[in-house]
mmCIF file of C-alpha atoms in Angstrom:
data_model
loop_
_atom_site.group_PDB
_atom_site.id
_atom_site.type_symbol
_atom_site.label_atom_id
_atom_site.label_comp_id
_atom_site.label_asym_id
_atom_site.label_seq_id
_atom_site.Cartn_x
_atom_site.Cartn_y
_atom_site.Cartn_z
ATOM 1 C CA MET A 117 -36.955 17.525 2.745
ATOM 2 C CA THR A 118 -35.473 14.977 5.173
ATOM 3 C CA ARG A 119 -37.920 12.326 6.417
ATOM 4 C CA ILE A 120 -37.226 10.545 9.710
ATOM 5 C CA HIS A 121 -39.523 7.810 10.996
ATOM 6 C CA PRO A 122 -40.687 8.427 14.573
ATOM 7 C CA SER A 123 -39.230 5.099 15.740
ATOM 8 C CA ALA A 124 -35.698 5.950 14.533
ATOM 9 C CA VAL A 125 -33.092 6.843 17.174
ATOM 10 C CA ILE A 126 -30.690 9.614 16.203
ATOM 11 C CA GLU A 127 -28.154 10.494 18.867
ATOM 12 C CA GLU A 128 -27.309 14.108 19.568
ATOM 13 C CA GLY A 129 -24.416 15.300 17.409
ATOM 14 C CA ALA A 130 -25.221 13.241 14.320
ATOM 15 C CA LYS A 131 -25.221 15.258 11.083
ATOM 16 C CA ILE A 132 -27.975 14.416 8.614
ATOM 17 C CA GLY A 133 -27.800 15.872 5.100
ATOM 18 C CA ALA A 134 -30.586 17.327 3.024
ATOM 19 C CA ASP A 135 -33.402 15.113 1.728
ATOM 20 C CA CYS A 136 -32.305 11.997 3.629
ATOM 21 C CA VAL A 137 -34.768 9.215 4.419
ATOM 22 C CA ILE A 138 -34.372 7.442 7.759
ATOM 23 C CA GLY A 139 -36.686 4.444 8.036
ATOM 24 C CA PRO A 140 -38.247 2.666 11.007
ATOM 25 C CA PHE A 141 -36.086 1.512 13.928
ATOM 26 C CA CYS A 142 -32.805 2.823 12.552
ATOM 27 C CA LEU A 143 -30.038 3.823 14.987
ATOM 28 C CA ILE A 144 -27.620 6.622 14.085
ATOM 29 C CA GLY A 145 -24.721 7.364 16.426
ATOM 30 C CA SER A 146 -23.563 10.773 17.617
ATOM 31 C CA ASP A 147 -20.462 10.889 15.383
ATOM 32 C CA VAL A 148 -22.178 9.846 12.164
ATOM 33 C CA VAL A 149 -22.323 12.099 9.102
ATOM 34 C CA LEU A 150 -24.841 11.296 6.359
ATOM 35 C CA GLY A 151 -24.528 13.089 3.024
ATOM 36 C CA ASP A 152 -27.464 14.471 1.088
ATOM 37 C CA ARG A 153 -30.161 12.077 -0.097
ATOM 38 C CA VAL A 154 -28.852 9.067 1.840
ATOM 39 C CA GLU A 155 -31.576 6.496 2.495
ATOM 40 C CA LEU A 156 -31.614 4.016 5.374
ATOM 41 C CA LYS A 157 -34.445 1.551 4.743
ATOM 42 C CA SER A 158 -35.215 0.188 8.239
ATOM 43 C CA HIS A 159 -33.423 -1.416 11.225
ATOM 44 C CA VAL A 160 -30.077 -0.016 10.007
ATOM 45 C CA VAL A 161 -27.319 0.698 12.531
ATOM 46 C CA VAL A 162 -24.750 3.362 11.673
ATOM 47 C CA THR A 163 -22.368 3.967 14.551
ATOM 48 C CA GLY A 164 -18.859 5.142 15.385
ATOM 49 C CA ASP A 165 -17.024 7.877 13.489
ATOM 50 C CA THR A 166 -18.710 7.093 10.191
ATOM 51 C CA GLU A 167 -19.322 9.093 7.020
ATOM 52 C CA ILE A 168 -21.696 7.984 4.260
ATOM 53 C CA GLY A 169 -21.678 9.822 0.935
ATOM 54 C CA GLU A 170 -24.648 11.248 -0.877
ATOM 55 C CA GLU A 171 -27.308 9.060 -2.503
ATOM 56 C CA THR A 172 -26.092 5.865 -0.867
ATOM 57 C CA VAL A 173 -28.920 3.467 -0.006
ATOM 58 C CA VAL A 174 -28.586 1.089 2.949
ATOM 59 C CA PHE A 175 -31.007 -1.803 3.320
ATOM 60 C CA SER A 176 -32.434 -3.429 6.432
ATOM 61 C CA PHE A 177 -30.261 -4.859 9.215
ATOM 62 C CA ALA A 178 -26.957 -3.575 7.836
ATOM 63 C CA VAL A 179 -24.448 -2.498 10.506
ATOM 64 C CA LEU A 180 -21.917 0.130 9.468
ATOM 65 C CA GLY A 181 -19.033 1.572 11.484
ATOM 66 C CA GLU A 182 -19.098 -0.875 14.383
ATOM 67 C CA ILE A 183 -15.821 -1.685 16.177
ATOM 68 C CA PRO A 184 -13.465 -4.113 14.402
ATOM 69 C CA GLN A 185 -13.425 -7.843 15.019
ATOM 70 C CA ASP A 186 -9.767 -7.665 15.991
ATOM 71 C CA LEU A 187 -8.384 -8.671 19.403
ATOM 72 C CA LYS A 188 -5.677 -6.008 19.050
ATOM 73 C CA PHE A 189 -8.304 -3.262 19.058
ATOM 74 C CA LYS A 190 -8.122 -1.336 22.335
ATOM 75 C CA GLY A 191 -10.911 1.157 21.838
ATOM 76 C CA GLU A 192 -8.949 3.758 19.870
ATOM 77 C CA ARG A 193 -10.971 6.235 17.806
ATOM 78 C CA CYS A 194 -11.049 5.119 14.179
ATOM 79 C CA LYS A 195 -13.176 5.872 11.141
ATOM 80 C CA THR A 196 -15.370 4.333 8.493
ATOM 81 C CA VAL A 197 -15.739 6.303 5.247
ATOM 82 C CA ILE A 198 -18.260 5.176 2.634
ATOM 83 C CA GLY A 199 -18.545 7.069 -0.645
ATOM 84 C CA LYS A 200 -21.383 8.148 -2.893
ATOM 85 C CA ARG A 201 -24.172 6.204 -4.599
ATOM 86 C CA ASN A 202 -23.379 2.850 -3.024
ATOM 87 C CA ARG A 203 -26.009 0.136 -2.645
ATOM 88 C CA ILE A 204 -25.515 -1.698 0.642
ATOM 89 C CA ARG A 205 -27.909 -4.598 0.944
ATOM 90 C CA GLU A 206 -29.410 -6.500 3.856
ATOM 91 C CA HIS A 207 -27.184 -7.700 6.736
ATOM 92 C CA VAL A 208 -23.989 -6.192 5.323
ATOM 93 C CA THR A 209 -21.357 -5.365 7.952
ATOM 94 C CA VAL A 210 -18.576 -2.790 7.537
ATOM 95 C CA ASN A 211 -16.201 -2.407 10.491
ATOM 96 C CA ALA A 212 -14.183 0.650 11.454
ATOM 97 C CA GLY A 213 -10.410 0.803 11.122
ATOM 98 C CA THR A 214 -7.730 0.192 13.726
ATOM 99 C CA GLU A 215 -4.799 2.302 14.846
ATOM 100 C CA GLY A 216 -2.330 -0.302 13.605
ATOM 101 C CA GLY A 217 -3.961 -0.459 10.170
ATOM 102 C CA GLY A 218 -4.128 3.240 9.387
ATOM 103 C CA GLY A 219 -7.314 4.031 11.281
ATOM 104 C CA VAL A 220 -9.776 4.114 8.366
ATOM 105 C CA THR A 221 -11.895 1.563 6.581
ATOM 106 C CA ARG A 222 -12.728 3.153 3.243
ATOM 107 C CA ILE A 223 -15.211 2.333 0.477
ATOM 108 C CA GLY A 224 -15.319 4.349 -2.744
ATOM 109 C CA ASP A 225 -18.265 5.337 -4.944
ATOM 110 C CA ASP A 226 -20.902 3.422 -6.925
ATOM 111 C CA GLY A 227 -20.353 0.038 -5.290
ATOM 112 C CA LEU A 228 -22.800 -2.818 -4.777
ATOM 113 C CA PHE A 229 -22.473 -4.813 -1.580
ATOM 114 C CA MET A 230 -24.914 -7.691 -1.673
ATOM 115 C CA ALA A 231 -26.717 -9.322 1.230
ATOM 116 C CA GLY A 232 -24.631 -10.665 4.078
ATOM 117 C CA CYS A 233 -21.182 -9.642 2.849
ATOM 118 C CA HIS A 234 -18.525 -8.316 5.233
ATOM 119 C CA ILE A 235 -15.874 -5.608 4.849
ATOM 120 C CA ALA A 236 -13.397 -5.830 7.715
ATOM 121 C CA HIS A 237 -11.262 -3.246 9.494
ATOM 122 C CA ASP A 238 -8.809 -1.109 7.501
ATOM 123 C CA ALA A 239 -9.933 -2.485 4.131
ATOM 124 C CA GLN A 240 -9.523 -0.058 1.234
ATOM 125 C CA VAL A 241 -12.206 -0.598 -1.398
ATOM 126 C CA GLY A 242 -12.253 1.339 -4.660
ATOM 127 C CA ASP A 243 -15.009 2.575 -6.959
ATOM 128 C CA ARG A 244 -17.592 0.417 -8.752
ATOM 129 C CA VAL A 245 -16.694 -2.655 -6.700
ATOM 130 C CA ILE A 246 -19.201 -5.511 -6.421
ATOM 131 C CA VAL A 247 -19.072 -7.897 -3.468
ATOM 132 C CA VAL A 248 -21.619 -10.667 -3.902
ATOM 133 C CA ASN A 249 -23.748 -12.344 -1.221
ATOM 134 C CA SER A 250 -21.984 -13.715 1.870
ATOM 135 C CA ALA A 251 -18.456 -12.932 0.674
ATOM 136 C CA ALA A 252 -15.959 -11.795 3.311
ATOM 137 C CA VAL A 253 -13.143 -9.293 2.806
ATOM 138 C CA ALA A 254 -10.668 -9.535 5.685
ATOM 139 C CA GLY A 255 -8.728 -6.798 7.433
ATOM 140 C CA HIS A 256 -6.211 -4.599 5.598
ATOM 141 C CA CYS A 257 -7.250 -5.843 2.135
ATOM 142 C CA VAL A 258 -7.124 -3.578 -0.912
ATOM 143 C CA LEU A 259 -9.761 -3.948 -3.618
ATOM 144 C CA GLU A 260 -8.980 -1.620 -6.502
ATOM 145 C CA ASP A 261 -11.593 -0.102 -8.841
ATOM 146 C CA ASP A 262 -13.990 -2.356 -10.789
ATOM 147 C CA VAL A 263 -13.237 -5.521 -8.810
ATOM 148 C CA ILE A 264 -15.914 -8.232 -8.511
ATOM 149 C CA ILE A 265 -15.867 -10.724 -5.628
ATOM 150 C CA GLY A 266 -18.100 -13.766 -6.155
ATOM 151 C CA GLY A 267 -20.567 -15.072 -3.616
ATOM 152 C CA LEU A 268 -19.381 -17.095 -0.600
ATOM 153 C CA SER A 269 -15.766 -16.165 -1.311
ATOM 154 C CA GLY A 270 -13.150 -15.196 1.257
ATOM 155 C CA ILE A 271 -10.302 -12.720 0.789
ATOM 156 C CA HIS A 272 -7.430 -13.268 3.247
ATOM 157 C CA GLN A 273 -6.128 -10.348 5.285
ATOM 158 C CA TRP A 274 -3.569 -8.057 3.603
ATOM 159 C CA VAL A 275 -4.412 -9.355 0.107
ATOM 160 C CA ARG A 276 -4.551 -6.895 -2.806
ATOM 161 C CA ILE A 277 -7.006 -7.439 -5.667
ATOM 162 C CA GLY A 278 -5.933 -5.443 -8.720
ATOM 163 C CA HIS A 279 -8.041 -3.157 -10.885
ATOM 164 C CA GLY A 280 -10.711 -4.951 -12.907
ATOM 165 C CA ALA A 281 -10.018 -8.416 -11.490
ATOM 166 C CA ILE A 282 -12.792 -10.933 -10.847
ATOM 167 C CA VAL A 283 -12.930 -13.650 -8.195
ATOM 168 C CA GLY A 284 -15.339 -16.498 -8.870
ATOM 169 C CA ALA A 285 -17.832 -17.824 -6.358
ATOM 170 C CA VAL A 286 -16.817 -20.051 -3.436
ATOM 171 C CA THR A 287 -13.156 -19.125 -3.752
ATOM 172 C CA MET A 288 -10.552 -18.590 -1.044
ATOM 173 C CA VAL A 289 -7.954 -16.006 -2.081
ATOM 174 C CA THR A 290 -4.770 -15.993 0.000
ATOM 175 C CA ASN A 291 -2.399 -14.133 -2.350
ATOM 176 C CA ASP A 292 -2.451 -10.944 -4.408
ATOM 177 C CA VAL A 293 -4.374 -10.952 -7.701
ATOM 178 C CA ILE A 294 -3.001 -9.040 -10.700
ATOM 179 C CA PRO A 295 -5.154 -6.357 -12.374
ATOM 180 C CA TYR A 296 -7.692 -7.850 -14.807
ATOM 181 C CA GLY A 297 -7.018 -11.341 -13.460
ATOM 182 C CA LEU A 298 -9.621 -14.115 -13.308
ATOM 183 C CA VAL A 299 -9.434 -16.211 -10.140
ATOM 184 C CA GLN A 300 -11.495 -19.313 -9.463
ATOM 185 C CA ALA A 301 -11.393 -22.778 -7.838
ATOM 186 C CA PRO A 302 -11.777 -23.411 -4.107
ATOM 187 C CA ARG A 303 -8.184 -22.484 -3.281
ATOM 188 C CA GLY A 304 -7.955 -19.552 -5.674
ATOM 189 C CA GLU A 305 -6.091 -20.201 -8.920
ATOM 190 C CA LEU A 306 -5.228 -17.473 -11.420
ATOM 191 C CA ASP A 307 -6.979 -18.932 -14.422
ATOM 192 C CA GLY A 308 -6.777 -16.207 -17.055
ATOM 193 C CA LEU A 309 -7.982 -12.670 -17.632
ATOM 194 C CA ASN A 310 -11.333 -11.012 -16.971
ATOM 195 C CA LEU A 311 -11.985 -10.713 -20.691
ATOM 196 C CA VAL A 312 -15.719 -10.181 -20.269
ATOM 197 C CA GLY A 313 -15.095 -7.221 -17.990
ATOM 198 C CA LEU A 314 -12.513 -5.737 -20.332
ATOM 199 C CA LYS A 315 -14.869 -5.959 -23.305
ATOM 200 C CA ARG A 316 -17.758 -4.474 -21.341
ATOM 201 C CA ARG A 317 -15.602 -1.452 -20.514
ATOM 202 C CA GLY A 318 -14.765 -0.975 -24.174
ATOM 203 C CA VAL A 319 -11.055 -1.763 -23.926
ATOM 204 C CA GLN A 320 -9.417 -1.680 -27.363
ATOM 205 C CA ARG A 321 -8.737 -5.008 -29.067
ATOM 206 C CA SER A 322 -5.033 -4.124 -29.303
ATOM 207 C CA ASP A 323 -4.831 -3.738 -25.527
ATOM 208 C CA ILE A 324 -6.659 -7.023 -24.959
ATOM 209 C CA THR A 325 -4.203 -8.723 -27.309
ATOM 210 C CA ALA A 326 -1.311 -7.170 -25.377
ATOM 211 C CA LEU A 327 -2.809 -8.336 -22.078
ATOM 212 C CA ARG A 328 -3.169 -11.879 -23.402
ATOM 213 C CA ALA A 329 0.467 -11.895 -24.498
ATOM 214 C CA ALA A 330 1.493 -10.507 -21.128
ATOM 215 C CA PHE A 331 -0.433 -13.225 -19.297
ATOM 216 C CA GLN A 332 1.298 -15.888 -21.378
ATOM 217 C CA MET A 333 4.709 -14.451 -20.528
ATOM 218 C CA LEU A 334 3.836 -14.336 -16.830
ATOM 219 C CA ALA A 335 2.625 -17.941 -17.037
ATOM 220 C CA GLN A 336 5.380 -19.489 -19.121
ATOM 221 C CA GLY A 337 8.307 -17.096 -19.429
ATOM 222 C CA GLU A 338 11.773 -17.670 -18.015
ATOM 223 C CA GLY A 339 12.863 -16.493 -14.591
ATOM 224 C CA THR A 340 10.876 -15.674 -11.465
ATOM 225 C CA PHE A 341 7.443 -14.082 -11.544
ATOM 226 C CA GLN A 342 8.937 -10.707 -10.599
ATOM 227 C CA GLU A 343 11.636 -11.000 -13.291
ATOM 228 C CA ARG A 344 9.027 -11.786 -15.938
ATOM 229 C CA ALA A 345 6.999 -8.779 -14.853
ATOM 230 C CA ARG A 346 10.001 -6.456 -15.131
ATOM 231 C CA ARG A 347 10.706 -7.740 -18.636
ATOM 232 C CA LEU A 348 7.094 -7.048 -19.548
ATOM 233 C CA GLY A 349 7.519 -3.483 -18.372
ATOM 234 C CA ALA A 350 10.462 -2.999 -20.680
ATOM 235 C CA GLU A 351 8.855 -4.659 -23.680
ATOM 236 C CA SER A 352 5.225 -3.468 -23.728
ATOM 237 C CA ASP A 353 3.781 -0.009 -24.395
ATOM 238 C CA SER A 354 0.235 -0.954 -23.360
ATOM 239 C CA GLU A 355 -0.984 1.104 -20.392
ATOM 240 C CA TYR A 356 -2.943 -1.943 -19.207
ATOM 241 C CA VAL A 357 0.158 -4.128 -19.208
ATOM 242 C CA GLN A 358 2.114 -1.390 -17.453
ATOM 243 C CA GLU A 359 -0.598 -1.298 -14.775
ATOM 244 C CA ILE A 360 -0.056 -5.010 -14.123
ATOM 245 C CA VAL A 361 3.724 -4.505 -13.983
ATOM 246 C CA GLU A 362 3.415 -1.666 -11.477
ATOM 247 C CA PHE A 363 1.063 -3.753 -9.353
ATOM 248 C CA ILE A 364 3.426 -6.751 -9.281
ATOM 249 C CA THR A 365 6.525 -4.682 -8.563
ATOM 250 C CA GLY A 366 4.804 -2.574 -5.881
ATOM 251 C CA GLU A 367 4.938 -3.163 -2.143
ATOM 252 C CA SER A 368 2.865 -6.010 -0.741
ATOM 253 C CA ASP A 369 2.544 -8.117 2.385
ATOM 254 C CA ARG A 370 1.513 -11.170 0.365
ATOM 255 C CA SER A 371 2.927 -13.200 -2.499
ATOM 256 C CA PHE A 372 1.088 -13.405 -5.833
ATOM 257 C CA LEU A 373 -1.309 -15.860 -7.287
ATOM 258 C CA THR A 374 0.460 -17.104 -10.391
ATOM 259 C CA PRO A 375 -1.121 -18.839 -13.384
ATOM 260 C CA GLY A 376 -2.067 -22.372 -12.420
ATOM 261 C CA GLY A 377 -1.659 -21.829 -8.677
#
């Protein structure tokens, strides 16, 4: 049974799923769709053309689906799509997409977005992503599955963060980060692999060994970074190494963080 506090404002046209909980002083816009068992704690604003998947919990003073902080935005109709079972903590902001960026800001399933973090227009965020307190993800960024962004960090627009990578706290990331990479230092240096994350996910020792060898080749091998990556692709059978190769050789609007810089 859906429970809606009498002080909540739900505009005509909004679609509220089964067994939702809408707390005091929430505002839900006319084009919002809430999946089953979504909970909005209190003072939550969900506006624009916004979908929130089932069992997501949104804490007080979060604002989801508001127009982008982009001077090129001219009022075009764009979307915000948030998946299932996310935990969106206090004062989080997620902005809608823009026409020039594909029109959709998208967050996957099972994420944790801690207090005060920001997901900007047209960002594409995967599953099981953690963005820690007061971190900011700029427009058009891609965060693949299982990424962790440390507190007070900033991700520059158009940057891609590969699957399973981790960015340490108080770090500015201005270039793409390879899958399973470990980035830290104030100006974002690729400092190794996210070995803790790999072990927690039960990755085989042989694959971790292959990833370590691959990182060494990327750091110290001959030729350009792209040339080293292509050689890795030809020499390694590890699916994890191949994932890094495909990421490096794929299309991007940014250069890559390389080991030591």
